[in-house]
């Protein structure tokens, strides 16, 4: 019913919070240093973190590897609270990557200045038996990347299934419960522990206590979000600056889902409305029922600021309303390293007594964060074309499966303490 891995990064023991069991990160990551936060935190899982070293301005990615069921969708959430562990006033800015696909820049500066943690959420389909979630230093700042918590939750197949996750991922921009000025709606109200932020700074907030079954509503939103709503009068337009904030100037594709339920209109009446985004018709003559419904678009172009407008349709018995909404940026997935090459590299890694610290996750992608010593061909199916581990102080065996790297043109293993045969 609820399947997930909840990792308290840097912790040495588990903890249960809000009915969720958090576990230490040992066994999921092989690099980095656990660090304790010396300042007060809002939640116990923020009291420790794992920091990853930036050495000699060589930028690497450091990955958690989570066992998963291939070809299923997973919600991934990363949480960050700096706590001054690097000795700098401002937190580092760095990248996060999932299965070789660039997810987002992690910039927690504003939240941290306001005393808050930052979280990022996305929906991904793994490319193999493990899902790799990575942080990577870049040129934004010169201090070590870190992570406080990592969640990987299995989603039901019917959630967000209008998106082709074999070639795309979704990065959360906003998820709100409208008309709600209270706490975040999360588990157990949301069975997948999605966070629905309150969005309620409006005088026309209305509430309803009528029960609603969400089993037939696309994406299975929690019934809690239908207990509040934003609404306006029959002749008034309900206008929201939503999602809040400013999107990038360059137009991107976005998945937008809006949730509605009319729990107050009397029997025999119909509440109908038109929906527009930035003045462009999103849905016309939507009839909002007591059973609830969602309307969505999976390739909607947006940039800059966004205005959501809802107006009554002719013949409607009531004004427009809205209960909840989600916006995700659609992220095209990059290619991957050929499976045979990945298996050979993992065998080689396991045969070393002290493999390079960044030999986890996707070997070739993103290209600027390929594994140390590896050069790849590029393209949808990357091949390893060069292996240069000269002078890295490695010891152990040269695995015979190195022969499976059939695209190799160059091998350099000198000045190490390795033994074995290169086929």
Short mmCIF file of C-alpha atoms in Angstrom, two decimals:
data_model
loop_
_atom_site.label_atom_id
_atom_site.label_comp_id
_atom_site.label_asym_id
_atom_site.label_seq_id
_atom_site.Cartn_x
_atom_site.Cartn_y
_atom_site.Cartn_z
CA UNK A 1 0.00 0.00 0.00
CA UNK A 2 2.85 2.36 0.88
CA UNK A 3 6.28 1.30 -0.32
CA UNK A 4 9.29 3.53 -0.01
CA UNK A 5 12.82 4.06 1.25
CA UNK A 6 13.35 7.00 3.61
CA UNK A 7 17.00 7.81 4.21
CA UNK A 8 18.27 10.08 6.97
CA UNK A 9 21.56 11.10 5.37
CA UNK A 10 24.57 11.09 7.67
CA UNK A 11 22.66 9.47 10.53
CA UNK A 12 23.97 6.43 12.40
CA UNK A 13 20.61 5.17 13.69
CA UNK A 14 16.99 5.08 12.57
CA UNK A 15 14.05 7.17 13.70
CA UNK A 16 10.27 7.07 13.20
CA UNK A 17 8.49 10.33 12.40
CA UNK A 18 4.81 10.77 11.53
CA UNK A 19 4.45 7.03 10.98
CA UNK A 20 7.42 6.83 8.59
CA UNK A 21 10.56 4.89 9.48
CA UNK A 22 13.75 6.70 8.52
CA UNK A 23 16.95 4.69 8.18
CA UNK A 24 20.68 5.58 8.09
CA UNK A 25 22.33 5.94 4.70
CA UNK A 26 25.00 3.27 5.18
CA UNK A 27 24.70 0.75 2.36
CA UNK A 28 23.28 3.26 -0.10
CA UNK A 29 26.31 5.52 -0.58
CA UNK A 30 30.06 4.90 -0.48
CA UNK A 31 31.47 8.44 -0.44
CA UNK A 32 31.14 11.54 1.67
CA UNK A 33 31.42 12.36 5.35
CA UNK A 34 28.60 12.38 7.93
CA UNK A 35 28.34 15.77 9.62
CA UNK A 36 26.27 16.96 12.58
CA UNK A 37 24.42 20.28 12.55
CA UNK A 38 25.29 22.52 15.50
CA UNK A 39 22.31 24.88 15.13
CA UNK A 40 18.66 24.15 16.01
CA UNK A 41 16.69 22.30 13.32
CA UNK A 42 13.00 22.07 12.51
CA UNK A 43 12.97 18.26 12.21
CA UNK A 44 15.21 15.49 13.59
CA UNK A 45 16.13 14.26 10.10
CA UNK A 46 17.81 17.62 9.46
CA UNK A 47 20.16 17.32 12.43
CA UNK A 48 22.76 15.43 10.38
CA UNK A 49 23.80 15.43 6.74
CA UNK A 50 26.33 13.90 4.41
CA UNK A 51 28.90 16.23 2.86
CA UNK A 52 30.92 15.36 -0.23
CA UNK A 53 34.46 16.64 -0.76
CA UNK A 54 35.38 19.09 -3.47
CA UNK A 55 39.08 18.46 -4.07
CA UNK A 56 41.38 20.33 -6.43
CA UNK A 57 38.36 21.87 -8.18
CA UNK A 58 37.68 18.52 -9.86
CA UNK A 59 33.92 18.28 -10.16
CA UNK A 60 32.42 14.84 -9.58
CA UNK A 61 29.00 13.43 -8.88
CA UNK A 62 28.34 11.41 -5.74
CA UNK A 63 25.44 9.00 -5.86
CA UNK A 64 23.04 7.12 -3.66
CA UNK A 65 21.95 3.84 -5.24
CA UNK A 66 18.47 2.63 -4.28
CA UNK A 67 17.21 -0.85 -5.30
CA UNK A 68 14.01 -0.43 -7.30
CA UNK A 69 11.56 -2.23 -9.54
CA UNK A 70 12.51 -1.34 -13.09
CA UNK A 71 9.75 0.13 -15.27
CA UNK A 72 7.81 1.48 -12.28
CA UNK A 73 7.44 5.15 -11.41
CA UNK A 74 8.98 6.59 -8.26
CA UNK A 75 8.57 9.85 -6.42
CA UNK A 76 12.01 11.14 -5.41
CA UNK A 77 12.40 13.88 -2.81
CA UNK A 78 15.69 15.38 -1.66
CA UNK A 79 15.89 17.64 1.40
CA UNK A 80 18.62 20.09 2.32
CA UNK A 81 19.46 22.10 5.42
CA UNK A 82 22.97 23.53 5.45
CA UNK A 83 23.54 24.42 9.11
CA UNK A 84 26.88 26.07 8.36
CA UNK A 85 28.80 22.79 8.19
CA UNK A 86 31.27 24.07 5.58
CA UNK A 87 32.15 27.12 7.65
CA UNK A 88 30.70 29.56 5.12
CA UNK A 89 27.81 31.89 5.83
CA UNK A 90 25.92 30.84 2.70
CA UNK A 91 25.18 27.28 1.63
CA UNK A 92 26.84 25.80 -1.46
CA UNK A 93 25.01 25.74 -4.78
CA UNK A 94 25.31 22.54 -6.79
CA UNK A 95 23.55 20.14 -9.17
CA UNK A 96 21.39 17.10 -8.57
CA UNK A 97 21.15 14.26 -11.07
CA UNK A 98 18.97 11.14 -11.35
CA UNK A 99 20.10 8.18 -13.46
CA UNK A 100 22.37 10.44 -15.50
CA UNK A 101 19.65 13.04 -16.22
CA UNK A 102 20.21 16.55 -14.91
CA UNK A 103 17.36 17.26 -12.50
CA UNK A 104 17.96 20.76 -11.12
CA UNK A 105 20.31 23.20 -9.49
CA UNK A 106 20.15 22.98 -5.69
CA UNK A 107 20.13 26.54 -4.36
CA UNK A 108 18.97 26.69 -0.75
CA UNK A 109 20.30 30.20 -0.04
CA UNK A 110 16.95 32.00 0.37
CA UNK A 111 15.29 29.22 2.38
CA UNK A 112 18.33 28.91 4.64
CA UNK A 113 18.41 32.67 5.28
CA UNK A 114 14.75 32.37 6.34
CA UNK A 115 15.52 29.49 8.71
CA UNK A 116 13.87 26.86 6.51
CA UNK A 117 14.95 23.65 4.86
CA UNK A 118 14.62 23.17 1.10
CA UNK A 119 13.20 20.19 -0.71
CA UNK A 120 13.03 19.12 -4.34
CA UNK A 121 10.68 16.53 -5.74
CA UNK A 122 10.42 14.68 -9.03
CA UNK A 123 8.93 11.60 -10.63
CA UNK A 124 11.27 9.21 -12.39
CA UNK A 125 11.26 5.77 -13.99
CA UNK A 126 14.49 3.85 -13.28
CA UNK A 127 16.66 2.64 -16.14
CA UNK A 128 17.96 -0.40 -14.26
CA UNK A 129 17.68 -2.35 -11.03
CA UNK A 130 19.02 0.63 -9.05
CA UNK A 131 17.93 4.26 -9.10
CA UNK A 132 20.88 6.63 -8.69
CA UNK A 133 20.27 9.98 -7.00
CA UNK A 134 23.37 12.17 -7.11
CA UNK A 135 24.70 15.55 -6.05
CA UNK A 136 27.51 17.16 -8.01
CA UNK A 137 29.70 20.20 -7.42
CA UNK A 138 29.76 22.75 -10.21
CA UNK A 139 31.20 26.22 -10.75
CA UNK A 140 28.41 28.05 -8.89
CA UNK A 141 30.24 28.01 -5.53
CA UNK A 142 33.47 26.54 -4.22
CA UNK A 143 32.29 24.51 -1.22
CA UNK A 144 31.20 20.92 -0.75
CA UNK A 145 27.76 19.69 -1.88
CA UNK A 146 25.66 17.91 0.74
CA UNK A 147 22.31 16.24 1.34
CA UNK A 148 20.13 15.94 4.45
CA UNK A 149 17.45 13.42 3.49
CA UNK A 150 16.39 11.28 0.53
CA UNK A 151 12.99 9.67 -0.13
CA UNK A 152 12.15 7.21 -2.90
CA UNK A 153 8.46 6.18 -2.97
CA UNK A 154 6.84 3.72 -5.37
CA UNK A 155 3.83 5.23 -7.18
CA UNK A 156 0.81 3.38 -8.51
CA UNK A 157 0.82 2.90 -12.27
CA UNK A 158 -2.22 5.14 -12.80
CA UNK A 159 -0.52 8.21 -11.35
CA UNK A 160 0.70 10.77 -13.90
CA UNK A 161 0.44 8.09 -16.58
CA UNK A 162 -0.19 10.52 -19.43
CA UNK A 163 3.57 11.21 -19.34
CA UNK A 164 5.94 8.92 -21.23
CA UNK A 165 8.43 8.17 -18.48
CA UNK A 166 10.59 6.07 -20.79
CA UNK A 167 11.82 9.35 -22.30
CA UNK A 168 10.82 12.00 -19.72
CA UNK A 169 10.80 12.80 -16.03
CA UNK A 170 8.76 15.33 -14.05
CA UNK A 171 10.32 17.94 -11.74
CA UNK A 172 7.91 19.51 -9.27
CA UNK A 173 7.42 23.26 -9.54
CA UNK A 174 4.40 23.68 -7.24
CA UNK A 175 1.78 21.57 -5.48
CA UNK A 176 -0.85 23.40 -3.47
CA UNK A 177 -4.00 22.87 -1.47
CA UNK A 178 -6.01 26.00 -2.25
CA UNK A 179 -7.89 27.88 0.44
CA UNK A 180 -5.81 26.15 3.09
CA UNK A 181 -3.76 28.31 5.43
CA UNK A 182 -2.76 25.51 7.79
CA UNK A 183 -0.10 22.81 7.74
CA UNK A 184 1.28 20.90 4.76
CA UNK A 185 -0.92 17.98 3.68
CA UNK A 186 1.32 14.89 3.66
CA UNK A 187 1.36 11.27 4.86
CA UNK A 188 -0.88 9.74 6.14
CA UNK A 189 -3.41 12.05 4.41
CA UNK A 190 -1.48 11.51 1.17
CA UNK A 191 -0.63 7.83 0.85
CA UNK A 192 2.46 8.60 -1.24
CA UNK A 193 3.72 11.34 1.10
CA UNK A 194 3.37 14.04 -1.53
CA UNK A 195 3.56 17.51 0.01
CA UNK A 196 0.59 19.79 -0.67
CA UNK A 197 1.55 23.28 0.47
CA UNK A 198 -1.18 25.60 1.80
CA UNK A 199 -2.18 28.39 -0.55
CA UNK A 200 -4.74 30.41 1.32
CA UNK A 201 -4.07 34.11 1.53
CA UNK A 202 -7.53 34.92 0.22
CA UNK A 203 -10.60 36.29 2.01
CA UNK A 204 -13.00 34.12 0.01
CA UNK A 205 -11.72 30.85 1.43
CA UNK A 206 -14.54 28.35 1.98
CA UNK A 207 -14.60 24.97 3.66
CA UNK A 208 -16.67 21.82 3.45
CA UNK A 209 -16.87 18.78 5.71
CA UNK A 210 -18.57 16.52 3.17
CA UNK A 211 -16.76 13.19 2.68
CA UNK A 212 -15.27 12.45 -0.73
CA UNK A 213 -13.88 9.23 -2.16
CA UNK A 214 -10.80 9.89 -4.27
CA UNK A 215 -10.38 6.36 -5.65
CA UNK A 216 -11.84 7.41 -9.01
CA UNK A 217 -9.93 10.68 -9.33
CA UNK A 218 -6.87 10.71 -11.58
CA UNK A 219 -3.55 10.85 -9.66
CA UNK A 220 -5.30 9.87 -6.40
CA UNK A 221 -5.09 13.23 -4.61
CA UNK A 222 -5.71 13.10 -0.84
CA UNK A 223 -9.30 13.78 0.19
CA UNK A 224 -7.93 16.36 2.62
CA UNK A 225 -7.27 18.85 -0.19
CA UNK A 226 -10.98 18.89 -1.07
CA UNK A 227 -11.93 20.13 2.40
CA UNK A 228 -10.88 23.66 1.42
CA UNK A 229 -11.16 25.67 -1.75
CA UNK A 230 -10.79 29.09 -3.26
CA UNK A 231 -13.97 30.45 -4.85
CA UNK A 232 -15.53 33.66 -6.15
CA UNK A 233 -18.99 34.94 -6.96
CA UNK A 234 -21.01 34.02 -10.03
CA UNK A 235 -20.07 37.18 -11.93
CA UNK A 236 -16.48 37.41 -10.70
CA UNK A 237 -13.29 35.97 -12.15
CA UNK A 238 -11.12 33.96 -9.78
CA UNK A 239 -7.58 35.03 -10.65
CA UNK A 240 -4.50 33.45 -9.09
CA UNK A 241 -0.80 34.13 -9.59
CA UNK A 242 -0.03 30.45 -9.73
CA UNK A 243 2.34 28.77 -9.72
CA UNK A 244 3.92 31.43 -7.52
CA UNK A 245 7.32 32.76 -8.44
CA UNK A 246 8.91 33.26 -11.82
CA UNK A 247 9.60 30.41 -14.22
CA UNK A 248 12.66 30.52 -16.51
CA UNK A 249 12.48 32.97 -19.42
CA UNK A 250 13.00 30.15 -21.90
CA UNK A 251 9.75 28.34 -22.63
CA UNK A 252 9.60 24.76 -21.38
CA UNK A 253 6.93 22.07 -21.35
CA UNK A 254 4.99 21.65 -18.12
CA UNK A 255 2.56 19.08 -16.77
CA UNK A 256 -0.37 20.87 -15.11
CA UNK A 257 -3.09 19.13 -13.08
CA UNK A 258 -5.99 21.03 -11.47
CA UNK A 259 -8.36 19.39 -8.98
CA UNK A 260 -11.99 20.28 -8.34
CA UNK A 261 -14.96 19.06 -6.30
CA UNK A 262 -18.25 20.89 -5.72
CA UNK A 263 -19.35 19.75 -2.29
CA UNK A 264 -21.86 22.53 -1.60
CA UNK A 265 -24.04 23.07 -4.69
CA UNK A 266 -27.51 21.61 -4.19
CA UNK A 267 -28.81 18.66 -6.18
CA UNK A 268 -30.05 19.57 -9.65
CA UNK A 269 -27.70 22.53 -9.97
CA UNK A 270 -24.54 22.65 -12.05
CA UNK A 271 -21.38 24.63 -11.41
CA UNK A 272 -19.64 25.22 -14.75
CA UNK A 273 -16.59 27.27 -15.56
CA UNK A 274 -13.91 28.15 -18.07
CA UNK A 275 -10.22 27.95 -17.20
CA UNK A 276 -7.44 29.98 -18.81
CA UNK A 277 -3.70 30.13 -18.23
CA UNK A 278 -2.06 33.42 -19.23
CA UNK A 279 -5.18 34.21 -21.23
CA UNK A 280 -5.08 30.98 -23.25
CA UNK A 281 -8.04 28.61 -22.90
CA UNK A 282 -7.07 25.60 -20.79
CA UNK A 283 -10.55 24.03 -20.44
CA UNK A 284 -14.02 25.25 -21.42
CA UNK A 285 -17.38 24.48 -19.83
CA UNK A 286 -15.96 22.31 -17.07
CA UNK A 287 -18.77 20.89 -14.95
CA UNK A 288 -17.57 20.42 -11.38
CA UNK A 289 -19.23 17.45 -9.72
CA UNK A 290 -19.50 16.40 -6.06
CA UNK A 291 -17.50 13.27 -6.95
CA UNK A 292 -14.44 15.33 -7.83
CA UNK A 293 -12.31 15.42 -10.96
CA UNK A 294 -8.97 16.53 -12.35
CA UNK A 295 -8.14 18.22 -15.65
CA UNK A 296 -4.57 18.05 -16.86
CA UNK A 297 -2.24 18.92 -19.72
CA UNK A 298 1.10 17.18 -20.08
CA UNK A 299 2.86 19.47 -22.59
CA UNK A 300 1.82 23.04 -21.72
CA UNK A 301 4.30 25.76 -22.65
CA UNK A 302 5.11 28.27 -19.89
CA UNK A 303 7.72 30.85 -19.02
CA UNK A 304 8.01 33.83 -16.69
CA UNK A 305 5.06 34.66 -14.42
CA UNK A 306 1.82 32.70 -14.72
CA UNK A 307 -1.80 33.72 -14.16
CA UNK A 308 -4.59 31.17 -13.66
CA UNK A 309 -8.08 32.53 -14.36
CA UNK A 310 -11.41 30.80 -13.69
CA UNK A 311 -14.75 32.28 -14.80
CA UNK A 312 -18.31 31.00 -14.68
CA UNK A 313 -19.70 29.52 -17.88
CA UNK A 314 -23.14 30.60 -19.15
CA UNK A 315 -25.84 28.74 -17.21
CA UNK A 316 -23.68 27.99 -14.19
CA UNK A 317 -25.44 27.96 -10.84
CA UNK A 318 -22.38 29.15 -8.94
CA UNK A 319 -19.09 30.94 -9.24
CA UNK A 320 -15.74 29.33 -10.07
CA UNK A 321 -13.75 27.35 -7.52
CA UNK A 322 -10.57 25.32 -7.26
CA UNK A 323 -9.31 22.90 -4.60
CA UNK A 324 -5.77 21.93 -5.53
CA UNK A 325 -3.17 22.02 -8.27
CA UNK A 326 0.18 20.62 -9.37
CA UNK A 327 2.75 21.86 -11.87
CA UNK A 328 5.79 19.88 -13.00
CA UNK A 329 8.44 20.75 -15.55
CA UNK A 330 8.82 18.00 -18.15
CA UNK A 331 12.49 16.97 -18.30
CA UNK A 332 13.63 14.94 -21.32
CA UNK A 333 15.65 11.94 -20.19
CA UNK A 334 19.10 11.57 -21.67
CA UNK A 335 20.49 8.31 -23.01
CA UNK A 336 22.36 5.80 -20.92
CA UNK A 337 25.48 3.69 -20.90
CA UNK A 338 25.10 0.35 -22.67
CA UNK A 339 24.10 -2.24 -20.05
CA UNK A 340 26.95 -4.59 -20.96
CA UNK A 341 29.48 -1.83 -20.34
CA UNK A 342 27.84 -0.93 -17.02
CA UNK A 343 28.01 -4.53 -15.81
CA UNK A 344 31.68 -4.78 -16.81
CA UNK A 345 32.51 -1.52 -15.03
CA UNK A 346 30.71 -2.62 -11.87
CA UNK A 347 32.63 -5.90 -11.87
CA UNK A 348 35.84 -3.92 -12.30
CA UNK A 349 34.86 -1.59 -9.47
CA UNK A 350 34.10 -4.50 -7.16
CA UNK A 351 37.45 -6.12 -7.96
CA UNK A 352 39.33 -3.03 -6.76
CA UNK A 353 40.05 -2.74 -3.05
CA UNK A 354 39.85 1.06 -3.23
CA UNK A 355 37.87 2.09 -6.34
CA UNK A 356 37.51 5.78 -7.26
CA UNK A 357 35.04 7.43 -4.88
CA UNK A 358 32.72 8.55 -7.67
CA UNK A 359 32.28 5.14 -9.31
CA UNK A 360 28.57 4.97 -8.52
CA UNK A 361 25.49 5.78 -10.53
CA UNK A 362 25.41 6.25 -14.30
CA UNK A 363 29.00 5.93 -15.65
CA UNK A 364 28.86 8.22 -18.70
CA UNK A 365 26.15 10.79 -18.00
CA UNK A 366 25.90 13.68 -17.66
CA UNK A 367 29.06 13.84 -19.74
CA UNK A 368 30.72 16.46 -17.52
CA UNK A 369 30.28 14.10 -14.56
CA UNK A 370 31.41 10.83 -16.13
CA UNK A 371 33.24 8.48 -13.79
CA UNK A 372 36.86 9.33 -13.08
CA UNK A 373 39.12 7.91 -15.79
CA UNK A 374 36.33 7.08 -18.22
CA UNK A 375 35.75 8.54 -21.67
CA UNK A 376 32.49 7.69 -23.43
CA UNK A 377 31.29 7.74 -27.02
CA UNK A 378 28.20 9.90 -26.57
CA UNK A 379 24.83 9.16 -28.15
CA UNK A 380 21.70 7.42 -26.89
CA UNK A 381 23.62 4.25 -25.98
CA UNK A 382 26.98 5.35 -24.64
CA UNK A 383 29.99 3.06 -24.94
CA UNK A 384 33.16 3.31 -22.88
CA UNK A 385 35.96 4.06 -25.37
CA UNK A 386 38.85 4.88 -23.01
CA UNK A 387 39.87 3.85 -19.49
CA UNK A 388 42.68 5.85 -17.89
CA UNK A 389 43.30 5.09 -14.22
CA UNK A 390 47.02 5.85 -14.28
CA UNK A 391 48.59 6.73 -10.94
CA UNK A 392 45.40 6.59 -8.89
CA UNK A 393 46.87 4.36 -6.18
CA UNK A 394 44.44 1.54 -6.91
CA UNK A 395 44.96 -1.96 -5.60
CA UNK A 396 43.24 -5.28 -6.23
CA UNK A 397 42.41 -7.42 -9.23
CA UNK A 398 41.77 -6.49 -12.83
CA UNK A 399 38.44 -8.23 -13.38
CA UNK A 400 38.40 -10.45 -16.49
CA UNK A 401 35.04 -8.90 -17.41
CA UNK A 402 37.02 -5.89 -18.62
CA UNK A 403 37.00 -7.87 -21.87
CA UNK A 404 33.29 -7.05 -22.17
CA UNK A 405 34.19 -3.40 -22.79
CA UNK A 406 34.41 -4.14 -26.50
CA UNK A 407 34.42 -0.49 -27.59
CA UNK A 408 37.60 0.29 -25.63
CA UNK A 409 40.34 1.84 -27.73
CA UNK A 410 42.72 2.78 -24.90
CA UNK A 411 43.50 1.24 -21.50
CA UNK A 412 45.93 2.92 -19.10
CA UNK A 413 46.36 1.28 -15.68
CA UNK A 414 50.01 2.07 -14.87
CA UNK A 415 51.42 3.15 -11.51
CA UNK A 416 48.86 1.20 -9.48
CA UNK A 417 49.05 -1.98 -7.40
CA UNK A 418 46.81 -4.08 -9.64
CA UNK A 419 47.33 -7.64 -10.79
CA UNK A 420 45.59 -9.78 -13.35
CA UNK A 421 45.48 -10.11 -17.11
CA UNK A 422 44.20 -7.62 -19.66
CA UNK A 423 42.63 -9.77 -22.40
#
